Amino acid sequence: MYRLLAPAKINLFLQIVGNCLDGSGYHELVMVMQAVSLMDRVELMPRRDRQIKVRCTNPAVPCDQRNLAYKAAALLQRHFPACQGVEIFIEKRIPVGAGLAGGSTNGAAVLVGLDLLWQLGLTQQELQHFAEELGADVPFCLQGGTALALGRGEQLTPLPDLQDLSVVLGKYRSLSVATPWAYQTYRQEFAATYAQTPSEQEKARQEGGSATLLQAIQQHDLPTLAASLRNDLEKVVLPRYPLVAQLREQFLQAGAIASMMCGSGPTVFALAPSADEGYTIMQRVRRALPDPDLDLWVCECCPHGIQLETP
Ligand code: ATP
């Protein structure tokens, strides 16, 4: 049996440059992603037959072929037909439909775990290739840490770790946002601003502000880092979800050095320079917004992606 830890991610930067020029229907993005220590646990047990079975502690998660953990196992089984089946148990701690890549990180964990369980001997490059086939966020989830992600999110460049930075997450339990809806709505409203040609897209990438953030990360310059966060999807999600906009504002009032929506939302993250300050911010927000529907977590930046759980 293998037990893996699968971290969630936040986006410190999410710029929508335009449509992918390969006609795939995806968006061309510039993202800076950060793995955080809010993690799911994924257990893999061998089966004597060829079936793939998924169980999950959260009843909102589909356990059939729609589950990304299932899809990851099926993908490897297709490529390695001699492999047996697997029993997958997901202990869900990452909220679902939250913009934290919960499904993608489960898919990444199954790739890593099955490589070991089925003794496939995959290289890092082969694992990344399977991850890319599963979804745009899966390659990052595999690798974790801090990274620049281009294209649909699959072209990754590792960045220096953001040590000592505390991340407070807030999510209303009853709210969830479907990622495809957020991107489609953005396209409906902002297609006129899209860069249309390779050179226009390159210009948009250079002028989008990511270089300032990358430099701030290199130099561990927190004020500049805080000032250069960006998430274009806020433009469509915040006006429709006033509670999310209010939570973001509340984090800033509580003393966060920065606050922004995670990916397509509705989770909001706040940054603090230490765990102590992270807890203080969480308590202040809890007092200001005493809504039992609001879940809050304090976590850290995670310097890794999928890892085996150590006993
Ligand atoms: P994204 O990676 O698109 O930002 P998200 O973090 O917003 O996703 P997820 O928690 O991954 O959201 O869930 C999105 C949908 O994916 C869910 O509604 C669920 O039906 C489906 N899903 C498939 N597999 C999983 C999984 N292992 N865990 C959670 N959701 C899953």
XYZ file of N, CA and C in Angstrom, residues 46-278:
699
model
N -3.329 -2.395 -3.916
C -3.436 -3.221 -5.123
C -4.714 -4.053 -5.112
N -5.235 -4.366 -6.286
C -6.368 -5.289 -6.431
C -5.905 -6.475 -7.254
N -6.584 -7.603 -7.055
C -6.185 -8.803 -7.806
C -6.819 -8.829 -9.197
N -7.917 -8.008 -9.364
C -8.515 -7.941 -10.706
C -8.033 -6.654 -11.391
N -8.703 -6.251 -12.484
C -8.237 -5.074 -13.215
C -9.082 -3.824 -12.924
N -9.950 -3.929 -11.919
C -10.856 -2.800 -11.668
C -10.167 -1.639 -10.967
N -10.712 -0.443 -11.232
C -10.258 0.761 -10.520
C -11.424 1.192 -9.638
N -11.191 1.256 -8.330
C -12.262 1.660 -7.410
C -11.802 2.899 -6.653
N -12.683 3.898 -6.585
C -12.344 5.133 -5.861
C -13.335 5.326 -4.722
N -12.819 5.674 -3.559
C -13.668 6.090 -2.437
C -13.150 7.432 -1.957
N -14.066 8.271 -1.443
C -13.645 9.605 -0.992
C -14.449 9.994 0.230
N -13.810 10.665 1.178
C -14.511 11.056 2.411
C -15.533 12.164 2.151
N -15.396 12.903 1.039
C -16.340 13.981 0.736
C -17.387 13.466 -0.265
N -18.668 13.387 0.175
C -19.700 12.823 -0.714
C -19.959 13.664 -1.957
N -19.461 14.911 -1.981
C -19.684 15.774 -3.156
C -18.774 15.380 -4.322
N -17.788 14.538 -4.049
C -16.824 14.178 -5.099
C -17.308 12.920 -5.832
N -17.423 12.968 -7.161
C -17.839 11.767 -7.888
C -16.736 10.708 -7.826
N -17.135 9.451 -7.592
C -16.118 8.393 -7.434
C -16.030 7.481 -8.659
N -16.686 7.895 -9.752
C -16.656 7.071 -10.976
C -15.599 7.593 -11.959
N -15.820 7.320 -13.254
C -14.844 7.700 -14.294
C -14.592 9.205 -14.351
N -15.467 10.018 -13.730
C -15.271 11.479 -13.761
C -14.180 11.921 -12.798
N -13.846 11.068 -11.835
C -12.847 11.461 -10.831
C -11.452 11.481 -11.452
N -10.707 12.567 -11.184
C -9.368 12.684 -11.798
C -8.409 11.605 -11.309
N -8.638 11.108 -10.084
C -7.808 10.004 -9.584
C -8.095 8.755 -10.416
N -9.376 8.522 -10.695
C -9.765 7.389 -11.552
C -9.150 7.553 -12.941
N -9.279 8.786 -13.485
C -8.758 9.040 -14.843
C -7.259 8.783 -14.919
N -6.537 9.139 -13.852
C -5.085 8.941 -13.838
C -4.762 7.445 -13.886
N -5.502 6.663 -13.088
C -5.252 5.214 -13.057
C -5.608 4.587 -14.407
N -6.734 5.029 -14.987
C -7.167 4.474 -16.278
C -6.152 4.822 -17.374
N -5.606 6.017 -17.313
C -4.612 6.453 -18.309
C -3.381 5.548 -18.261
N -2.892 5.286 -17.037
C -1.698 4.425 -16.916
C -2.026 2.986 -17.319
N -3.235 2.530 -16.962
C -3.625 1.154 -17.331
C -3.678 0.984 -18.852
N -4.145 2.052 -19.532
C -4.200 1.984 -21.012
C -2.801 1.856 -21.606
N -1.843 2.576 -21.007
C -0.466 2.537 -21.522
C 0.281 1.285 -21.093
N -0.112 0.698 -19.959
C 0.574 -0.492 -19.427
C -0.479 -1.565 -19.170
N -0.952 -2.228 -20.239
C -2.115 -3.122 -20.122
C -1.880 -4.325 -19.203
N -0.632 -4.636 -18.873
C -0.385 -5.791 -18.008
C -0.685 -5.482 -16.535
N -0.932 -4.192 -16.211
C -1.109 -3.821 -14.800
C -2.456 -4.294 -14.258
N -2.476 -4.586 -12.946
C -3.700 -4.988 -12.256
C -4.538 -3.752 -11.932
N -5.566 -3.937 -11.141
C -6.410 -2.814 -10.732
C -5.878 -2.139 -9.472
N -6.648 -1.173 -8.984
C -6.212 -0.444 -7.786
C -7.430 0.078 -7.023
N -7.268 0.107 -5.723
C -8.269 0.663 -4.801
C -7.716 2.030 -4.376
N -8.460 3.097 -4.638
C -7.966 4.452 -4.311
C -8.862 5.039 -3.223
N -8.261 5.468 -2.123
C -9.034 6.103 -1.054
C -8.527 7.537 -0.886
N -9.455 8.507 -1.034
C -9.064 9.926 -0.932
C -9.622 10.513 0.361
N -8.734 10.921 1.237
C -9.167 11.651 2.435
C -9.144 13.123 2.055
N -10.329 13.704 1.811
C -10.449 15.071 1.273
C -10.348 16.107 2.375
N -9.346 16.902 2.287
C -9.262 18.054 3.189
C -9.377 19.341 2.383
N -9.016 19.272 1.105
C -9.091 20.444 0.220
C -10.557 20.600 -0.205
N -11.139 21.803 -0.021
C -12.534 21.959 -0.442
C -12.692 21.769 -1.950
N -13.896 21.345 -2.352
C -14.159 20.963 -3.755
C -14.697 22.162 -4.541
N -14.261 22.274 -5.793
C -14.727 23.383 -6.638
C -14.321 24.717 -6.056
N -13.104 24.767 -5.525
C -12.672 25.909 -4.725
C -11.596 26.758 -5.397
N -11.105 26.304 -6.557
C -10.001 27.027 -7.206
C -8.657 26.641 -6.630
N -8.624 25.512 -5.889
C -7.386 25.081 -5.220
C -6.790 23.834 -5.883
N -7.333 23.439 -7.035
C -6.840 22.295 -7.813
C -6.916 20.971 -7.048
N -7.964 20.820 -6.251
C -8.137 19.592 -5.465
C -8.177 18.334 -6.324
N -8.915 18.364 -7.405
C -8.992 17.200 -8.289
C -7.656 16.943 -8.977
N -7.032 18.004 -9.450
C -5.758 17.860 -10.179
C -4.670 17.259 -9.287
N -4.637 17.663 -8.029
C -3.588 17.161 -7.140
C -3.843 15.684 -6.800
N -5.110 15.267 -6.775
C -5.410 13.839 -6.575
C -4.939 13.032 -7.781
N -5.160 13.571 -8.982
C -4.693 12.905 -10.205
C -3.178 12.761 -10.202
N -2.495 13.832 -9.795
C -1.024 13.802 -9.747
C -0.546 12.757 -8.730
N -1.236 12.674 -7.580
C -0.841 11.710 -6.539
C -0.987 10.277 -7.047
N -2.044 10.020 -7.800
C -2.257 8.656 -8.320
C -1.163 8.310 -9.338
N -0.743 9.260 -10.157
C 0.351 8.982 -11.101
C 1.624 8.582 -10.344
N 1.968 9.372 -9.322
C 3.188 9.095 -8.548
C 3.064 7.744 -7.827
N 1.899 7.515 -7.212
C 1.704 6.297 -6.422
C 1.674 5.042 -7.285
N 1.014 5.125 -8.433
C 0.918 3.927 -9.277
C 2.249 3.605 -9.947
N 3.052 4.627 -10.199
C 4.401 4.375 -10.721
C 5.152 3.459 -9.744
N 4.922 3.689 -8.437
C 5.584 2.864 -7.412
C 4.881 1.515 -7.258
N 3.551 1.551 -7.114
C 2.780 0.326 -6.860
C 2.919 -0.668 -8.013
N 2.878 -0.160 -9.223
C 2.946 -1.028 -10.404
C 4.379 -1.156 -10.931
N 5.326 -0.569 -10.206
C 6.753 -0.651 -10.548
C 7.002 -0.336 -12.024
N 6.510 0.840 -12.439
C 6.610 1.219 -13.850
C 7.963 1.844 -14.192
N 8.635 2.379 -13.184
C 9.958 2.992 -13.413
C 9.902 4.205 -14.337
N 8.832 5.016 -14.186
C 8.694 6.194 -15.063
C 9.719 7.268 -14.704
N 10.217 7.976 -15.718
C 11.098 9.120 -15.461
C 10.214 10.313 -15.085
N 10.836 11.352 -14.529
C 10.098 12.571 -14.183
C 9.426 13.138 -15.433
N 10.144 13.059 -16.547
C 9.614 13.598 -17.810
C 8.370 12.810 -18.272
N 8.427 11.482 -18.114
C 7.266 10.659 -18.495
C 6.067 10.956 -17.584
N 6.353 11.114 -16.278
C 5.270 11.458 -15.350
C 4.641 12.796 -15.740
N 5.488 13.780 -16.076
C 4.980 15.105 -16.467
C 4.122 14.992 -17.722
N 4.528 14.108 -18.635
C 3.787 13.932 -19.880
C 2.383 13.368 -19.605
N 2.297 12.351 -18.735
C 0.985 11.800 -18.365
C 0.160 12.874 -17.642
N 0.831 13.662 -16.792
C 0.136 14.708 -16.038
C -0.505 15.712 -16.996
N 0.235 16.076 -18.031
C -0.259 17.040 -19.021
C -1.502 16.499 -19.728
N -1.501 15.185 -19.973
C -2.657 14.573 -20.639
C -3.901 14.638 -19.751
N -3.692 14.614 -18.433
C -4.831 14.622 -17.499
C -5.471 15.996 -17.330
N -4.661 17.050 -17.369
C -5.235 18.390 -17.162
C -4.147 19.432 -16.991
N -4.523 20.693 -17.248
C -3.537 21.782 -17.288
C -2.836 22.020 -15.931
N -3.561 21.788 -14.811
C -2.953 22.056 -13.497
C -2.197 20.850 -12.937
N -2.354 19.679 -13.574
C -1.772 18.456 -12.993
C -0.226 18.485 -13.005
N 0.421 18.948 -14.093
C 1.894 18.997 -14.058
C 2.420 19.834 -12.889
N 1.772 20.994 -12.628
C 2.236 21.783 -11.482
C 2.031 21.022 -10.176
N 0.866 20.387 -10.021
C 0.587 19.671 -8.765
C 1.644 18.595 -8.496
N 2.092 17.952 -9.570
C 3.129 16.927 -9.457
C 4.424 17.527 -8.893
N 4.777 18.669 -9.433
C 6.071 19.296 -9.121
C 6.023 20.146 -7.860
N 4.945 20.909 -7.693
C 4.738 21.729 -6.497
C 5.712 22.879 -6.344
N 5.928 23.296 -5.084
C 6.812 24.423 -4.818
C 6.243 25.710 -5.368
N 7.138 26.532 -5.919
C 6.739 27.798 -6.545
C 7.160 27.688 -8.005
N 6.289 28.055 -8.934
C 6.670 27.915 -10.343
C 5.948 28.922 -11.225
N 6.634 29.290 -12.295
C 6.014 30.057 -13.373
C 5.377 29.040 -14.317
N 4.145 29.268 -14.735
C 3.455 28.323 -15.620
C 2.932 29.088 -16.833
N 3.366 28.684 -18.016
C 2.930 29.338 -19.256
C 2.082 28.371 -20.077
N 1.629 28.836 -21.246
C 0.750 28.023 -22.088
C -0.584 27.873 -21.384
N -1.112 26.635 -21.315
C -2.345 26.391 -20.541
C -2.026 26.235 -19.066
N -0.736 26.259 -18.724
C -0.315 26.063 -17.341
C 0.660 24.909 -17.232
N 0.950 24.266 -18.386
C 1.762 23.047 -18.353
C 3.255 23.311 -18.577
N 3.596 24.521 -19.075
C 5.020 24.826 -19.309
C 5.592 25.458 -18.044
N 6.308 24.645 -17.281
C 6.686 25.056 -15.924
C 8.154 25.433 -15.809
N 8.416 26.502 -15.066
C 9.786 26.865 -14.690
C 9.803 27.016 -13.173
N 10.602 26.194 -12.471
C 10.629 26.327 -11.003
C 11.208 27.681 -10.581
N 10.692 28.199 -9.464
C 11.160 29.474 -8.904
C 11.663 29.218 -7.481
N 12.424 30.174 -6.915
C 12.899 29.971 -5.538
C 11.722 29.822 -4.567
N 11.918 29.002 -3.532
C 10.848 28.780 -2.541
C 10.511 30.068 -1.798
N 9.238 30.215 -1.497
C 8.799 31.363 -0.683
C 8.774 30.914 0.773
N 9.925 30.995 1.420
C 9.979 30.510 2.801
C 9.330 31.513 3.756
N 8.893 31.014 4.887
C 8.379 31.833 6.005
C 7.065 32.547 5.718
N 6.543 32.443 4.502
C 5.317 33.167 4.197
C 4.121 32.319 4.629
N 3.226 32.939 5.401
C 2.046 32.220 5.855
C 0.883 32.534 4.910
N 0.071 31.519 4.628
C -1.057 31.695 3.706
C -2.348 31.372 4.467
N -3.240 32.352 4.547
C -4.541 32.110 5.180
C -5.552 31.932 4.054
N -6.348 30.860 4.142
C -7.353 30.596 3.118
C -8.735 30.764 3.719
N -9.645 31.299 2.935
C -11.032 31.427 3.385
C -11.976 31.001 2.283
N -12.965 30.178 2.649
C -13.954 29.747 1.645
C -15.319 29.548 2.296
N -16.350 30.090 1.666
C -17.716 29.816 2.099
C -18.085 28.420 1.617
N -18.439 27.554 2.586
C -18.697 26.141 2.286
C -19.765 25.973 1.198
N -20.782 26.829 1.224
C -21.903 26.640 0.280
C -21.616 27.233 -1.104
N -20.490 27.916 -1.281
C -20.185 28.495 -2.598
C -19.183 27.631 -3.338
N -19.410 27.437 -4.651
C -18.361 26.845 -5.474
C -18.471 27.455 -6.869
N -17.349 27.518 -7.560
C -17.318 28.095 -8.903
C -16.775 27.029 -9.846
N -17.472 26.814 -10.967
C -16.963 25.856 -11.959
C -15.918 26.584 -12.812
N -14.726 26.019 -12.873
C -13.627 26.673 -13.598
C -14.009 26.974 -15.063
N -14.626 26.006 -15.801
C -14.977 26.326 -17.197
C -15.905 27.540 -17.318
N -16.843 27.659 -16.356
C -17.753 28.814 -16.377
C -16.955 30.123 -16.262
N -15.993 30.150 -15.343
C -15.232 31.392 -15.112
C -14.474 31.803 -16.382
N -13.827 30.833 -17.040
C -13.060 31.162 -18.254
C -13.988 31.542 -19.411
N -15.119 30.818 -19.539
C -16.052 31.147 -20.637
C -16.639 32.542 -20.448
N -16.985 32.861 -19.214
C -17.550 34.190 -18.950
C -16.511 35.272 -19.223
N -15.270 34.991 -18.855
C -14.202 35.963 -19.118
C -14.090 36.202 -20.633
N -14.162 35.087 -21.388
C -14.039 35.222 -22.852
C -15.205 36.058 -23.414
N -16.423 35.781 -22.893
C -17.588 36.549 -23.379
C -17.410 38.045 -23.112
N -16.835 38.369 -21.971
C -16.784 39.783 -21.588
C -15.529 40.510 -22.063
N -14.432 39.765 -22.240
C -13.161 40.461 -22.490
C -12.441 40.026 -23.773
N -13.124 39.268 -24.641
C -12.458 38.772 -25.857
C -11.855 39.914 -26.669
N -12.483 41.090 -26.618
C -11.993 42.226 -27.406
C -10.600 42.664 -26.947
N -10.219 42.320 -25.712
C -8.899 42.739 -25.193
C -7.822 41.680 -25.465
N -8.199 40.538 -26.055
C -7.255 39.426 -26.227
C -6.161 39.761 -27.242
N -4.934 39.364 -26.937
C -3.825 39.476 -27.893
C -4.038 38.387 -28.955
N -3.924 38.774 -30.226
C -4.377 37.888 -31.317
C -3.261 37.137 -32.029
N -2.049 37.692 -32.045
C -0.966 37.080 -32.828
C 0.154 36.682 -31.865
N 1.105 35.819 -32.334
C 2.207 35.446 -31.434
C 2.958 36.663 -30.898
N 3.199 37.669 -31.760
C 3.973 38.819 -31.272
C 3.150 39.658 -30.296
N 1.849 39.815 -30.564
C 0.990 40.554 -29.612
C 0.936 39.820 -28.275
N 0.888 38.486 -28.341
C 0.816 37.713 -27.090
C 2.114 37.848 -26.303
N 3.245 37.849 -27.014
C 4.530 38.006 -26.332
C 4.605 39.369 -25.645
N 4.111 40.390 -26.370
C 4.110 41.751 -25.805
C 3.229 41.785 -24.543
N 2.047 41.157 -24.641
C 1.129 41.135 -23.491
C 1.778 40.427 -22.300
N 2.504 39.329 -22.597
C 3.194 38.607 -21.505
C 4.235 39.502 -20.849
N 4.992 40.222 -21.705
C 6.076 41.063 -21.154
C 5.539 42.250 -20.367
N 4.375 42.746 -20.799
C 3.852 43.963 -20.151
C 2.850 43.650 -19.040
N 2.608 42.358 -18.793
C 1.540 41.978 -17.851
C 1.885 42.135 -16.382
N 3.166 42.312 -16.074
C 3.550 42.523 -14.675
C 4.176 41.316 -14.002
N 4.271 40.181 -14.720
C 4.822 38.989 -14.058
C 6.314 39.147 -13.764
N 7.038 39.930 -14.602
C 8.484 40.087 -14.391
C 8.766 40.721 -13.025
N 7.926 41.685 -12.647
C 8.104 42.351 -11.335
C 7.905 41.344 -10.210
N 6.884 40.501 -10.369
C 6.623 39.491 -9.337
C 7.775 38.487 -9.262
N 8.261 38.055 -10.431
C 9.350 37.059 -10.436
C 10.580 37.627 -9.737
N 10.867 38.897 -10.005
C 12.025 39.527 -9.363
C 11.816 39.628 -7.841
N 10.589 39.968 -7.457
C 10.279 40.069 -6.018
C 10.448 38.710 -5.341
N 10.072 37.634 -6.047
C 10.229 36.283 -5.474
C 11.729 35.965 -5.346
N 12.487 36.267 -6.393
C 13.946 36.016 -6.369
C 14.587 36.729 -5.183
N 14.149 37.973 -4.941
C 14.808 38.806 -3.916
C 14.095 38.727 -2.558
N 13.060 37.915 -2.483
C 12.239 37.817 -1.276
C 11.828 39.216 -0.782
N 11.370 40.022 -1.740
C 10.945 41.399 -1.461
C 9.418 41.377 -1.274
N 8.989 41.233 -0.003
C 7.555 41.017 0.255
C 6.655 42.189 -0.153
N 7.054 43.460 0.114
C 6.151 44.554 -0.300
C 5.912 44.557 -1.811
N 6.995 44.334 -2.604
C 6.814 44.326 -4.065
C 6.000 43.106 -4.481
N 6.292 41.973 -3.839
C 5.523 40.752 -4.141
C 4.029 41.007 -3.910
N 3.731 41.610 -2.755
C 2.326 41.860 -2.405
C 1.666 42.787 -3.423
N 2.436 43.760 -3.913
C 1.854 44.756 -4.833
C 1.723 44.208 -6.248
N 2.374 43.081 -6.554
C 2.349 42.633 -7.955
C 1.518 41.361 -8.181
N 0.692 40.990 -7.195
C -0.217 39.861 -7.427
C -1.274 40.257 -8.465
N -1.767 39.274 -9.208
C -2.788 39.565 -10.230
C -3.645 38.317 -10.454
N -4.928 38.502 -10.608
C -5.803 37.398 -11.025
C -6.918 37.975 -11.899
N -6.807 37.803 -13.216
C -7.785 38.373 -14.146
C -9.188 37.822 -13.920
N -9.299 36.586 -13.402
C -10.632 35.990 -13.233
C -11.450 36.693 -12.143
N -10.772 37.473 -11.291
C -11.518 38.254 -10.292
C -12.534 39.169 -10.979
N -12.185 39.618 -12.209
C -13.050 40.578 -12.903
C -14.430 39.996 -13.219
N -14.503 38.664 -13.379
C -15.831 38.081 -13.637
C -16.429 37.433 -12.390
N -15.586 36.946 -11.487
C -16.124 36.214 -10.323
C -16.565 37.178 -9.210
N -15.739 38.170 -8.884
C -16.069 39.040 -7.738
C -17.403 39.785 -7.899
N -17.705 40.341 -9.101
C -18.993 41.054 -9.204
C -20.189 40.144 -8.976
N -20.050 38.829 -9.279
C -21.190 37.911 -9.115
C -21.228 37.277 -7.738
N -20.115 37.325 -7.021
C -20.044 36.717 -5.684
C -19.582 37.776 -4.681
N -20.509 38.670 -4.260
C -20.119 39.768 -3.355
C -19.474 39.280 -2.060
N -19.858 38.070 -1.592
C -19.266 37.557 -0.345
C -17.762 37.320 -0.521
N -17.376 36.915 -1.737
C -15.958 36.647 -2.013
C -15.189 37.967 -2.014
N -15.776 38.990 -2.645
C -15.144 40.320 -2.672
C -15.020 40.865 -1.246
N -16.064 40.640 -0.452
C -16.059 41.141 0.934
C -14.972 40.436 1.760
N -14.822 39.126 1.537
C -13.816 38.351 2.286
C -12.405 38.835 1.947
N -12.183 39.096 0.667
C -10.875 39.599 0.210
C -10.558 40.935 0.906
N -11.566 41.811 0.976
C -11.413 43.119 1.609
C -11.147 42.947 3.113
N -11.872 41.990 3.723
C -11.748 41.758 5.162
C -10.343 41.270 5.533
N -9.759 40.420 4.672
C -8.390 39.947 4.910
C -7.423 41.133 4.946
N -7.624 42.091 4.031
C -6.721 43.254 3.985
C -6.904 44.105 5.243
N -8.178 44.284 5.634
C -8.440 45.077 6.849
C -7.862 44.402 8.082
N -7.767 43.063 8.036
C -7.247 42.316 9.193
C -5.718 42.324 9.237
N -5.086 42.961 8.258
C -3.625 43.123 8.314
C -2.840 42.272 7.339
N -3.524 41.586 6.403
C -2.774 40.784 5.414
C -1.925 41.712 4.541
N -0.736 41.227 4.127
C 0.076 42.069 3.245
C -0.493 42.052 1.822
N -1.284 41.041 1.515
C -1.959 40.977 0.215
C -3.092 39.972 0.324
N -4.094 40.126 -0.530
C -5.182 39.154 -0.571
C -5.703 39.060 -1.993
N -6.052 37.861 -2.413
C -6.513 37.659 -3.792
C -7.311 36.364 -3.878
N -8.130 36.272 -4.932
C -8.891 35.052 -5.145
C -7.951 33.964 -5.669
N -8.195 32.705 -5.283
C -7.397 31.574 -5.761
C -7.969 31.091 -7.096
N -7.191 31.086 -8.144
C -7.622 30.558 -9.440
C -8.993 31.095 -9.825
N -9.934 30.183 -10.108
C -11.274 30.610 -10.511
C -12.198 30.811 -9.306
N -11.620 30.753 -8.089
C -12.392 31.006 -6.892
C -13.286 29.826 -6.519
N -14.103 29.972 -5.475
C -14.328 31.182 -4.697
C -13.413 31.321 -3.470
N -12.400 30.450 -3.313
C -11.500 30.594 -2.167
C -10.685 31.877 -2.330
N -10.434 32.538 -1.199
C -9.602 33.741 -1.178
C -8.383 33.424 -0.324
N -7.211 33.865 -0.767
C -6.035 33.685 0.092
C -5.531 35.042 0.569
N -4.840 35.016 1.712
C -4.193 36.211 2.250
C -2.774 35.829 2.619
N -1.848 36.744 2.451
C -0.452 36.465 2.793
C -0.070 37.218 4.059
N 0.729 36.547 4.890
C 1.238 37.164 6.121
C 2.706 36.757 6.264
N 3.537 37.625 6.862
C 4.966 37.328 6.907
C 5.367 36.246 7.912
N 4.446 35.809 8.779
C 4.783 34.740 9.728
C 3.511 33.973 10.089
N 3.691 32.765 10.632
C 2.532 31.957 11.028
C 1.740 32.670 12.128
N 2.445 33.321 13.067
C 1.750 34.034 14.149
C 0.808 35.083 13.573
N 1.332 35.849 12.602
C 0.490 36.889 11.998
C -0.645 36.263 11.187
N -0.365 35.118 10.586
C -1.417 34.398 9.849
C -2.572 34.044 10.781
